[in-house]
Coordinates of C-alpha atoms and ligand atoms in Angstrom, one line a residue:
Chain A
X1 CA -28.0 253.0 -146.6
X2 CA -30.3 253.1 -149.7
X3 CA -28.7 253.3 -153.1
X4 CA -31.5 255.0 -155.0
X5 CA -34.0 256.6 -152.6
X6 CA -36.0 258.1 -155.4
X7 CA -36.9 254.8 -156.9
X8 CA -36.7 252.5 -153.8
X9 CA -38.8 254.6 -151.6
X10 CA -41.5 255.9 -154.0
X11 CA -45.1 256.1 -152.8
X12 CA -47.3 253.3 -154.1
X13 CA -49.2 255.7 -156.3
X14 CA -46.1 257.1 -157.9
X15 CA -44.7 253.6 -158.5
X16 CA -48.0 252.4 -160.1
X17 CA -48.0 255.4 -162.3
X18 CA -44.4 254.9 -163.4
X19 CA -45.0 251.1 -164.0
X20 CA -48.1 251.9 -166.0
X21 CA -46.3 254.4 -168.2
X22 CA -43.4 252.0 -168.8
X23 CA -45.7 249.1 -169.6
X24 CA -47.6 251.1 -172.2
X25 CA -44.3 252.1 -173.9
X26 CA -42.9 248.5 -173.6
X27 CA -45.9 246.9 -175.3
X28 CA -45.7 249.4 -178.2
X29 CA -42.0 248.7 -178.4
X30 CA -42.4 245.0 -178.5
X31 CA -45.2 245.0 -180.9
X32 CA -43.1 246.9 -183.4
X33 CA -39.8 245.1 -182.8
X34 CA -40.5 241.5 -181.9
X35 CA -42.3 239.5 -184.5
X36 CA -43.1 236.7 -182.0
X37 CA -45.0 239.2 -179.8
X38 CA -46.7 240.9 -182.6
X39 CA -48.1 237.6 -183.9
X40 CA -49.1 236.6 -180.5
X41 CA -51.0 239.8 -179.9
X42 CA -52.6 239.7 -183.4
X43 CA -53.8 236.2 -182.7
X44 CA -55.9 237.4 -179.9
X45 CA -56.9 240.7 -181.6
X46 CA -54.9 242.9 -179.3
X47 CA -53.4 246.2 -180.4
X48 CA -50.7 248.1 -178.5
X49 CA -53.3 250.9 -177.9
X50 CA -55.4 248.5 -176.0
X51 CA -52.9 248.5 -173.1
X52 CA -53.4 251.7 -171.3
X53 CA -51.8 250.8 -168.0
X54 CA -51.1 248.1 -165.4
X55 CA -54.9 247.3 -165.2
X56 CA -54.6 245.9 -168.8
X57 CA -51.6 243.7 -168.1
X58 CA -53.7 240.5 -167.7
X59 CA -54.9 241.0 -171.3
X60 CA -51.4 240.1 -172.5
X61 CA -50.2 236.5 -173.0
X62 CA -47.6 234.9 -170.9
X63 CA -44.0 234.1 -172.0
X64 CA -42.3 230.9 -171.0
X65 CA -38.9 229.3 -171.1
X66 CA -40.2 227.2 -174.1
X67 CA -40.8 230.4 -176.0
X68 CA -37.1 231.4 -175.6
X69 CA -36.0 227.9 -176.6
X70 CA -38.3 227.8 -179.6
X71 CA -36.8 231.1 -180.8
X72 CA -33.2 230.0 -180.2
X73 CA -30.9 231.8 -180.3
X74 CA -31.9 235.4 -181.0
X75 CA -35.5 235.2 -182.1
X76 CA -36.9 237.2 -179.2
X77 CA -34.3 240.0 -179.4
X78 CA -35.9 243.4 -180.0
X79 CA -32.8 245.0 -181.4
X80 CA -30.3 244.1 -184.1
X81 CA -27.0 242.5 -182.9
X82 CA -25.2 245.7 -183.6
X83 CA -26.9 247.1 -180.4
X84 CA -26.3 243.9 -178.4
X85 CA -23.1 244.2 -176.3
X86 CA -23.3 241.1 -174.2
X87 CA -24.7 237.6 -174.4
X88 CA -25.4 235.2 -171.5
X89 CA -27.0 231.8 -171.6
X90 CA -28.3 229.2 -169.2
X91 CA -29.3 225.6 -169.6
X92 CA -32.8 224.7 -170.7
X93 CA -35.1 221.7 -170.2
X94 CA -33.5 220.1 -173.2
X95 CA -30.0 220.3 -174.7
X96 CA -30.6 223.8 -176.1
X97 CA -29.4 226.8 -174.1
X98 CA -31.6 229.8 -173.2
X99 CA -29.9 232.8 -174.7
X100 CA -30.3 236.4 -173.6
X101 CA -28.8 239.6 -175.0
X102 CA -28.1 243.0 -173.4
X103 CA -27.8 246.4 -174.8
X104 CA -25.5 248.9 -173.2
X105 CA -28.6 250.4 -171.5
X106 CA -29.6 246.9 -170.2
X107 CA -26.1 246.5 -168.6
X108 CA -26.5 249.9 -167.0
X109 CA -29.8 248.9 -165.5
X110 CA -28.5 245.6 -164.4
X111 CA -25.5 247.2 -162.6
X112 CA -28.0 249.7 -161.0
X113 CA -30.2 246.9 -159.7
X114 CA -27.2 244.9 -158.3
X115 CA -25.9 248.1 -156.7
X116 CA -29.2 248.6 -154.9
X117 CA -29.0 245.0 -153.7
X118 CA -25.5 245.2 -152.5
X119 CA -26.2 248.4 -150.8
X120 CA -29.0 246.6 -149.0
X121 CA -26.4 244.2 -147.9
X122 CA -24.3 247.0 -146.5
X123 CA -21.6 247.1 -149.2
X124 CA -20.1 250.5 -149.9
X125 CA -17.1 251.8 -151.8
X126 CA -15.0 251.2 -148.8
X127 CA -15.5 247.4 -149.1
X128 CA -13.3 244.8 -150.7
X129 CA -15.6 242.3 -152.3
X130 CA -14.8 238.8 -153.7
X131 CA -17.1 237.7 -156.4
X132 CA -17.1 233.9 -156.2
X133 CA -19.8 233.1 -158.7
X134 CA -18.8 231.5 -162.0
X135 CA -17.7 234.0 -164.6
X136 CA -18.8 233.2 -168.1
X137 CA -22.1 232.5 -169.8
X138 CA -23.7 232.2 -166.3
X139 CA -25.0 235.6 -165.3
X140 CA -23.8 235.3 -161.6
X141 CA -20.2 236.3 -162.0
X142 CA -20.3 239.3 -164.4
X143 CA -23.7 240.5 -163.0
X144 CA -22.5 240.8 -159.4
X145 CA -19.2 242.2 -160.7
X146 CA -20.7 245.1 -162.6
X147 CA -22.9 246.0 -159.7
X148 CA -20.1 246.0 -157.1
X149 CA -18.0 248.0 -159.4
X150 CA -20.8 250.6 -159.9
X151 CA -20.9 251.1 -156.1
X152 CA -17.1 251.6 -156.2
X153 CA -16.1 248.7 -154.1
X154 CA -12.8 247.0 -154.7
X155 CA -13.8 244.1 -156.8
X156 CA -11.9 240.8 -156.7
X157 CA -13.1 238.6 -159.5
X158 CA -12.4 235.2 -157.9
X159 CA -14.9 233.1 -159.9
X160 CA -15.3 229.5 -158.5
X161 CA -13.2 226.4 -158.2
X162 CA -10.2 227.4 -156.1
X163 CA -11.2 227.6 -152.4
X164 CA -7.6 227.7 -151.1
X165 CA -6.8 230.7 -153.2
X166 CA -10.1 232.3 -152.2
X167 CA -9.5 231.9 -148.5
X168 CA -5.8 233.1 -148.8
X169 CA -6.8 236.2 -150.6
X170 CA -9.8 236.8 -148.3
X171 CA -7.3 237.2 -145.5
X172 CA -4.4 238.8 -147.4
X173 CA -6.7 241.4 -149.1
X174 CA -8.8 242.0 -146.0
X175 CA -12.0 241.2 -147.9
X176 CA -15.1 242.6 -146.2
X177 CA -17.8 241.2 -148.5
X178 CA -18.3 238.2 -150.7
X179 CA -20.9 237.2 -153.3
X180 CA -21.3 233.5 -154.0
X181 CA -23.9 230.7 -153.6
X182 CA -24.9 230.0 -150.0
X183 CA -23.7 226.4 -150.1
X184 CA -20.3 227.5 -151.4
X185 CA -20.0 230.0 -148.6
X186 CA -20.7 227.2 -146.0
X187 CA -18.0 225.2 -147.7
X188 CA -15.6 228.2 -147.5
X189 CA -16.4 228.6 -143.8
X190 CA -15.5 225.0 -143.2
X191 CA -12.2 225.4 -145.1
X192 CA -11.4 228.4 -143.0
X193 CA -12.3 226.5 -139.8
X194 CA -10.1 223.6 -140.8
X195 CA -7.1 225.8 -141.3
X196 CA -7.9 227.7 -138.0
X197 CA -8.2 230.9 -139.9
X198 CA -11.7 232.0 -138.8
X199 CA -10.4 234.8 -136.6
X200 CA -8.1 236.2 -139.3
X201 CA -11.0 237.2 -141.7
X202 CA -12.4 240.7 -141.9
X203 CA -15.6 239.6 -143.7
X204 CA -18.8 241.6 -142.7
X205 CA -21.4 240.6 -145.2
X206 CA -22.3 238.0 -147.9
X207 CA -24.6 238.4 -150.8
X208 CA -25.8 234.9 -151.6
X209 CA -28.0 233.6 -154.4
X210 CA -28.4 231.4 -157.5
X211 CA -29.9 228.6 -155.4
X212 CA -32.6 228.3 -152.8
X213 CA -31.5 228.2 -149.2
X214 CA -33.2 227.7 -145.9
X215 CA -33.5 229.9 -142.8
X216 CA -31.3 227.3 -141.1
X217 CA -28.5 227.7 -143.6
X218 CA -28.9 231.5 -143.3
X219 CA -28.4 231.3 -139.5
X220 CA -25.5 228.8 -139.9
X221 CA -23.6 231.1 -142.3
X222 CA -24.1 234.1 -140.1
X223 CA -23.0 232.4 -136.9
X224 CA -20.0 230.4 -138.4
X225 CA -18.5 233.5 -140.0
X226 CA -19.9 236.1 -137.7
X227 CA -21.3 238.1 -140.6
X228 CA -24.6 239.2 -142.1
X229 CA -25.9 237.2 -145.0
X230 CA -28.3 238.5 -147.6
X231 CA -30.4 236.7 -150.2
X232 CA -30.1 238.0 -153.8
X233 CA -32.5 236.7 -156.4
X234 CA -32.6 236.8 -160.2
X235 CA -32.8 234.7 -163.3
X236 CA -31.0 235.1 -166.5
X237 CA -34.1 235.3 -168.7
X238 CA -35.3 238.4 -166.7
X239 CA -31.8 239.9 -166.2
X240 CA -29.6 237.9 -163.8
X241 CA -28.9 238.4 -160.1
X242 CA -30.3 241.7 -158.8
X243 CA -34.0 241.4 -159.6
X244 CA -34.6 241.3 -155.9
X245 CA -32.7 241.2 -152.6
X246 CA -33.4 241.2 -148.9
X247 CA -32.5 244.0 -146.5
X248 CA -31.3 243.9 -142.9
X249 CA -34.8 243.1 -141.7
X250 CA -35.1 239.9 -143.7
X251 CA -38.8 240.3 -144.3
X252 CA -38.8 239.2 -147.9
X253 CA -36.8 240.3 -150.9
X254 CA -37.2 243.8 -152.3
X255 CA -38.0 243.7 -156.0
X256 CA -36.5 246.4 -158.3
X257 CA -40.1 246.9 -159.4
X258 CA -39.5 250.1 -161.4
X259 CA -37.7 247.7 -163.8
X260 CA -39.4 244.4 -163.2
X261 CA -43.1 244.2 -162.5
X262 CA -43.9 241.2 -160.4
X263 CA -47.2 239.2 -160.5
X264 CA -48.2 236.2 -158.4
X265 CA -50.3 233.7 -160.3
X266 CA -52.7 231.0 -159.1
X267 CA -51.0 227.8 -160.2
X268 CA -54.2 226.3 -161.6
X269 CA -55.9 229.3 -163.2
X270 CA -52.9 231.5 -163.9
X271 CA -54.9 234.5 -162.7
X272 CA -53.2 237.0 -160.3
X273 CA -53.8 236.2 -156.6
X274 CA -54.1 238.6 -153.7
X275 CA -51.0 239.9 -152.0
X276 CA -49.8 237.4 -149.4
X277 CA -51.1 234.4 -151.2
X278 CA -48.7 231.9 -152.7
X279 CA -48.5 231.4 -156.4
X280 CA -46.1 231.4 -159.4
X281 CA -44.0 234.4 -159.8
X282 CA -44.0 236.2 -163.2
X283 CA -42.1 239.2 -164.3
X284 CA -42.7 241.9 -167.0
X285 CA -39.4 243.6 -167.8
X286 CA -40.5 247.2 -167.9
X287 CA -37.3 248.8 -169.3
X288 CA -35.4 246.1 -171.0
X289 CA -34.3 246.7 -174.6
X290 CA -32.4 243.6 -175.7
X291 CA -34.8 240.9 -174.9
X292 CA -37.8 242.3 -173.1
X293 CA -40.3 239.8 -171.8
X294 CA -44.0 240.2 -170.9
X295 CA -45.4 238.2 -168.0
X296 CA -42.5 235.7 -168.0
X297 CA -43.3 232.7 -165.8
X298 CA -40.4 232.0 -163.5
X299 CA -41.9 228.7 -162.1
X300 CA -40.8 229.8 -158.7
X301 CA -43.5 229.8 -156.0
X302 CA -43.7 232.7 -153.6
X303 CA -46.0 235.5 -152.3
X304 CA -45.9 239.3 -152.6
X305 CA -46.0 242.0 -149.9
X306 CA -46.5 245.6 -151.1
X307 CA -46.6 247.2 -147.6
X308 CA -43.6 249.5 -146.8
X309 CA -40.7 247.9 -145.0
X310 CA -39.0 248.9 -141.8
X311 CA -35.9 249.7 -143.7
X312 CA -37.7 252.7 -145.4
X313 CA -38.0 251.1 -148.8
X314 CA -41.5 250.8 -150.3
X315 CA -40.7 248.4 -153.0
X316 CA -42.7 245.2 -153.1
X317 CA -41.2 242.2 -151.4
X318 CA -41.3 238.5 -152.4
X319 CA -41.3 236.0 -149.6
X320 CA -38.7 233.2 -149.2
X321 CA -39.3 230.7 -152.0
X322 CA -41.8 228.0 -151.4
X323 CA -40.8 225.6 -154.2
X324 CA -41.0 225.2 -157.9
X325 CA -43.9 224.7 -160.3
X326 CA -41.8 222.3 -162.4
X327 CA -39.2 219.7 -161.6
X328 CA -36.2 221.9 -162.1
X329 CA -33.4 221.4 -159.6
X330 CA -30.6 223.8 -158.8
X331 CA -27.4 221.8 -158.2
X332 CA -24.3 223.8 -157.3
X333 CA -26.0 226.9 -158.8
X334 CA -26.7 225.1 -162.1
X335 CA -30.3 224.6 -163.3
X336 CA -30.9 220.9 -163.9
X337 CA -34.0 219.3 -165.4
X338 CA -34.4 215.5 -165.1
X339 CA -35.3 215.5 -168.8
X340 CA -31.8 216.6 -169.6
X341 CA -30.4 213.4 -167.9
X342 CA -33.0 211.4 -169.8
X343 CA -31.9 212.9 -173.1
X344 CA -28.3 212.4 -172.3
X345 CA -28.8 208.7 -171.4
X346 CA -30.5 208.0 -174.7
X347 CA -27.1 208.5 -176.3
X348 CA -25.6 205.6 -174.3
X349 CA -26.5 202.3 -175.9
X350 CA -25.6 200.2 -172.9
X351 CA -28.1 201.7 -170.4
X352 CA -31.9 201.3 -170.1
X353 CA -34.2 204.5 -170.0
X354 CA -34.6 203.9 -166.3
X355 CA -32.6 206.2 -164.0
X356 CA -32.7 207.8 -160.6
X357 CA -31.1 211.1 -159.5
X358 CA -30.1 211.4 -155.9
X359 CA -29.3 214.9 -154.9
X360 CA -27.7 215.6 -151.5
X361 CA -25.5 218.0 -149.7
X362 CA -22.2 216.7 -148.3
X363 CA -19.9 219.2 -146.5
X364 CA -22.2 221.9 -147.8
X365 CA -21.6 221.0 -151.4
X366 CA -24.3 219.6 -153.6
X367 CA -23.8 216.1 -154.9
X368 CA -25.5 214.4 -157.7
X369 CA -25.6 210.6 -158.1
X370 CA -27.2 209.2 -161.1
X371 CA -28.2 205.5 -160.9
X372 CA -28.6 203.6 -164.1
X373 CA -29.4 200.1 -165.1
X374 CA -27.6 198.4 -167.9
X375 CA -29.3 196.6 -170.7
X376 CA -29.1 192.9 -169.6
X377 CA -26.6 192.0 -172.4
X378 CA -24.1 194.7 -171.3
X379 CA -23.5 193.4 -167.8
X380 CA -20.0 192.0 -167.9
X381 CA -17.6 189.8 -166.0
X382 CA -14.8 192.4 -166.0
X383 CA -14.6 195.3 -163.5
X384 CA -12.5 197.2 -166.0
X385 CA -15.4 197.3 -168.5
X386 CA -17.8 198.5 -165.8
X387 CA -15.4 201.2 -164.7
X388 CA -14.9 202.4 -168.3
X389 CA -18.7 202.5 -168.9
X390 CA -19.2 204.4 -165.6
X391 CA -16.7 207.0 -166.8
X392 CA -18.4 207.2 -170.2
X393 CA -21.8 207.8 -168.7
X394 CA -20.4 210.4 -166.3
X395 CA -18.8 212.2 -169.3
X396 CA -22.1 212.2 -171.3
X397 CA -23.9 213.7 -168.3
X398 CA -21.2 216.3 -167.7
X399 CA -21.5 217.4 -171.3
X400 CA -25.2 217.7 -171.1
X401 CA -25.6 219.3 -167.7
X402 CA -22.3 221.1 -167.2
X403 CA -21.9 219.5 -163.8
X404 CA -20.1 216.4 -162.5
X405 CA -22.2 213.5 -161.4
X406 CA -21.3 210.3 -159.7
X407 CA -22.6 207.5 -161.8
X408 CA -23.7 204.3 -160.1
X409 CA -24.6 201.2 -162.2
X410 CA -27.2 199.2 -160.4
X411 CA -28.8 195.8 -160.9
X412 CA -31.3 195.2 -163.6
X413 CA -34.9 195.9 -162.6
X414 CA -33.8 197.5 -159.4
X415 CA -34.9 201.1 -160.1
X416 CA -38.5 201.9 -159.3
X417 CA -40.9 201.6 -162.1
X418 CA -44.0 203.6 -161.2
X419 CA -47.4 203.7 -162.8
X420 CA -48.0 207.1 -164.4
X421 CA -45.5 209.9 -163.6
X422 CA -42.2 208.3 -162.8
X423 CA -40.2 209.5 -159.9
X424 CA -36.7 210.3 -161.1
X425 CA -35.4 212.4 -158.3
X426 CA -34.7 212.0 -154.6
X427 CA -33.6 215.4 -153.2
X428 CA -32.3 214.9 -149.7
X429 CA -31.4 218.6 -149.3
X430 CA -34.8 219.8 -148.0
X431 CA -34.4 223.3 -149.4
X432 CA -37.9 224.6 -149.2
Chain B
X1 CA -11.1 173.7 -174.0
X2 CA -13.2 176.4 -172.4
X3 CA -15.6 176.3 -169.5
X4 CA -18.6 178.5 -169.2
X5 CA -18.4 180.8 -166.2
X6 CA -21.5 182.3 -164.8
X7 CA -21.2 186.0 -163.7
X8 CA -23.7 187.9 -161.6
X9 CA -23.5 191.7 -161.0
X10 CA -24.6 192.4 -157.5
X11 CA -24.9 195.7 -155.6
X12 CA -23.4 195.8 -152.2
X13 CA -26.7 195.4 -150.4
X14 CA -27.2 193.2 -147.4
X15 CA -28.5 189.7 -148.4
X16 CA -27.9 190.0 -152.2
X17 CA -25.3 187.3 -152.3
X18 CA -27.4 184.9 -150.4
X19 CA -30.4 185.6 -152.7
X20 CA -28.2 184.6 -155.7
X21 CA -27.1 181.4 -153.9
X22 CA -30.7 180.5 -153.0
X23 CA -31.9 180.8 -156.6
X24 CA -29.1 178.4 -157.6
X25 CA -29.9 176.0 -154.8
X26 CA -33.6 175.9 -155.5
X27 CA -32.8 175.0 -159.1
X28 CA -30.2 172.4 -158.0
X29 CA -27.4 174.2 -159.7
X30 CA -24.3 173.1 -157.9
X31 CA -21.4 175.5 -157.3
X32 CA -18.0 174.1 -158.0
X33 CA -15.9 177.2 -157.6
X34 CA -16.5 180.9 -157.1
X35 CA -14.8 184.3 -156.7
X36 CA -16.3 187.6 -155.6
X37 CA -14.5 190.6 -157.0
X38 CA -15.8 193.6 -155.1
X39 CA -15.6 197.4 -155.3
X40 CA -17.1 199.8 -152.9
X41 CA -20.4 199.9 -154.9
X42 CA -20.9 196.5 -156.4
X43 CA -19.4 193.1 -156.8
X44 CA -19.0 190.6 -159.6
X45 CA -19.8 187.1 -158.5
X46 CA -18.0 184.7 -160.8
X47 CA -19.2 181.1 -160.5
X48 CA -18.2 177.8 -162.0
X49 CA -21.3 175.6 -161.7
X50 CA -22.4 172.2 -163.1
X51 CA -25.1 173.7 -165.2
X52 CA -24.3 177.3 -166.2
X53 CA -27.0 177.6 -168.9
X54 CA -29.8 176.7 -166.4
X55 CA -28.2 178.9 -163.8
X56 CA -28.2 181.9 -166.1
X57 CA -31.8 181.4 -167.1
X58 CA -33.0 181.1 -163.6
X59 CA -31.1 184.1 -162.3
X60 CA -32.5 186.3 -165.1
X61 CA -36.0 185.0 -164.3
X62 CA -35.4 186.2 -160.8
X63 CA -34.3 189.7 -161.8
X64 CA -30.6 189.3 -161.6
X65 CA -28.0 190.2 -164.3
X66 CA -26.4 187.1 -165.5
X67 CA -24.0 186.2 -168.3
X68 CA -21.8 183.4 -169.5
X69 CA -18.2 183.8 -170.5
X70 CA -15.4 181.5 -171.6
X71 CA -12.7 180.8 -169.1
X72 CA -10.0 178.2 -168.8
X73 CA -9.9 175.8 -165.9
X74 CA -6.4 174.4 -165.5
X75 CA -5.1 171.7 -163.3
X76 CA -1.8 172.4 -161.7
X77 CA 0.3 170.4 -159.3
X78 CA -0.2 171.4 -155.7
X79 CA 3.4 172.3 -155.2
X80 CA 5.4 175.4 -154.8
X81 CA 6.2 177.2 -158.0
X82 CA 3.7 175.4 -160.3
X83 CA 1.5 178.4 -160.7
X84 CA 4.5 180.5 -161.6
X85 CA 5.5 178.0 -164.2
X86 CA 2.0 178.3 -165.7
X87 CA 2.0 182.1 -165.7
X88 CA 5.4 182.1 -167.4
X89 CA 4.0 180.0 -170.2
X90 CA 1.1 182.4 -170.7
X91 CA 3.3 185.4 -170.5
X92 CA 5.6 184.1 -173.2
X93 CA 2.6 183.5 -175.4
X94 CA 1.8 187.2 -175.2
X95 CA -1.7 187.3 -173.7
X96 CA -2.8 189.1 -170.6
X97 CA -4.8 187.6 -167.7
X98 CA -7.9 189.6 -167.0
X99 CA -8.6 187.8 -163.7
X100 CA -7.9 184.5 -162.1
X101 CA -9.0 182.6 -159.0
X102 CA -8.2 179.2 -157.6
X103 CA -9.7 176.3 -155.9
X104 CA -8.1 173.3 -154.3
X105 CA -10.0 170.0 -154.4
X106 CA -7.5 167.3 -153.9
X107 CA -4.4 167.0 -151.9
X108 CA -2.1 166.6 -154.9
X109 CA -3.7 168.8 -157.4
X110 CA -5.0 172.4 -157.5
X111 CA -7.2 174.1 -160.0
X112 CA -7.2 177.6 -161.3
X113 CA -9.8 179.4 -163.3
X114 CA -8.5 182.2 -165.6
X115 CA -9.8 184.6 -168.2
X116 CA -7.3 185.8 -170.7
X117 CA -7.5 188.9 -172.9
X118 CA -7.5 186.7 -176.0
X119 CA -9.5 183.5 -175.6
X120 CA -8.5 181.9 -178.9
X121 CA -4.9 182.4 -178.2
X122 CA -4.9 181.2 -174.6
X123 CA -6.2 177.9 -175.8
X124 CA -3.5 177.5 -178.4
X125 CA -0.8 178.4 -175.9
X126 CA -2.1 176.0 -173.3
X127 CA -2.4 173.1 -175.8
X128 CA 1.0 173.8 -177.3
X129 CA 2.5 173.6 -173.9
X130 CA 0.7 170.5 -172.8
X131 CA -1.3 172.2 -170.1
X132 CA -4.5 170.3 -169.5
X133 CA -7.8 172.3 -169.4
X134 CA -11.0 171.0 -168.0
X135 CA -14.7 171.4 -168.7
X136 CA -17.2 172.1 -165.9
X137 CA -18.4 168.5 -166.1
X138 CA -14.8 167.3 -165.7
X139 CA -14.6 169.4 -162.6
X140 CA -18.0 168.2 -161.3
X141 CA -16.8 164.6 -161.5
X142 CA -13.6 165.1 -159.5
Ligands
ZN1 ZN1 -36.5 246.3 -146.2

């Protein structure tokens, strides 16, 4: 089934015309409502009237996560707070969060996009769906929730953290769909297998996102649970989950491109590349009111396919992700930058600035170990002191990143000191 | 009287312990007593040596952590109950023992190394009760 055939199956010409008209309106709206963009345009002598359609998009400057951070918290909002009805936030490269605001219309568009995605995954109003993303500042929980509710499915807002309760309710409620991170779903499948409950579930499909996953994981999820699994993509700056999703043919993720215009940029020159070529994904939010963004650089590497799909949809598809432009890691669905660890460790007097993050996946759950060296004078003869220090460092990291890390104190001079760009991360998960 | 104990933090990696011992051997630092407190991740190697200052210096030069701390070396009779008698004395004095390890050198006497929560007070308690403490040199000459 297709949720919105008019928008998802438009001819290429119609889509381009719609995107062009929306872009022209957006640029005018932003010029008049966001000082940051007005100044940026004035600096390069650009007036709203200069943008006459999609062909002029490349005249506009990029927006980055730094821009959001520098204008923390509400500097890029285009409307007064009286029109903002929801705030979400995600972690940034430093301690400061990236804050986004939604108007009532933005939330409607978001629910519409998620509804399209969930329909791609086969969810209908007959389904009972467990939403097992975190509810809160993170966009995953509430975003998936609103979309499933729009379809009319029976929504069970599980959130994360209690796998036993989740599996019990999955069986008792006869849940037919679930939305969660792929690694968490693998963990759930193991929990079900351990209890011998795999044949008791009625699950048909899973909408998984918030972290990259491999084709191997996809197959594993499908065969273990005997379900269909779908990949949903999104980022809070642009909206949240629902920017794109894959259909039953799994030939890339359909972008809701009447709302989010995708560009693929050459990593070196930042000029758009041809369809099919790999580059950095950027989005222009064509209809957003709260915090519209022009050419927002996602740092995700992918390619674009604008040919019609076997499913009947004509919307552009982005390929499975090929990596990141920066050093961001996604651990248990949380964005983590090594620089955050670095900043956190500066607060701990006993440790040196040298550290190593070791990311792995054990029983399908991401693990993070942070190795630190102590300043020579803080090595001690008492285990009690080392244990207390380990706890203290873990707490500081938890506060900074929002995830638990296992801290390991290592011998002095044992962490690699490299010339030039230091290597601070060993990721054993092989996600790309 | 206190003795200087040499402590080395070592990760649980193959060969680490023997590397520490070889640094000491090369520099003719003689080990009189030792204990290894280990956890799953790391160990604390506590050593009583004849030249703790030199040992520390050479270990740091070779990239090891190394520190000196004050411990009491006590001679007790090599008979049943003598250790308990000593502990009773310390308990009564109101200090806690952080850790303790022993070595037996002669047939009549045994030696224990202990670190108390309050190093000033442990010395007072031991002196007041006539418990003899030794220096590393004393131990080296037994
Ligand atoms: Zn399709």
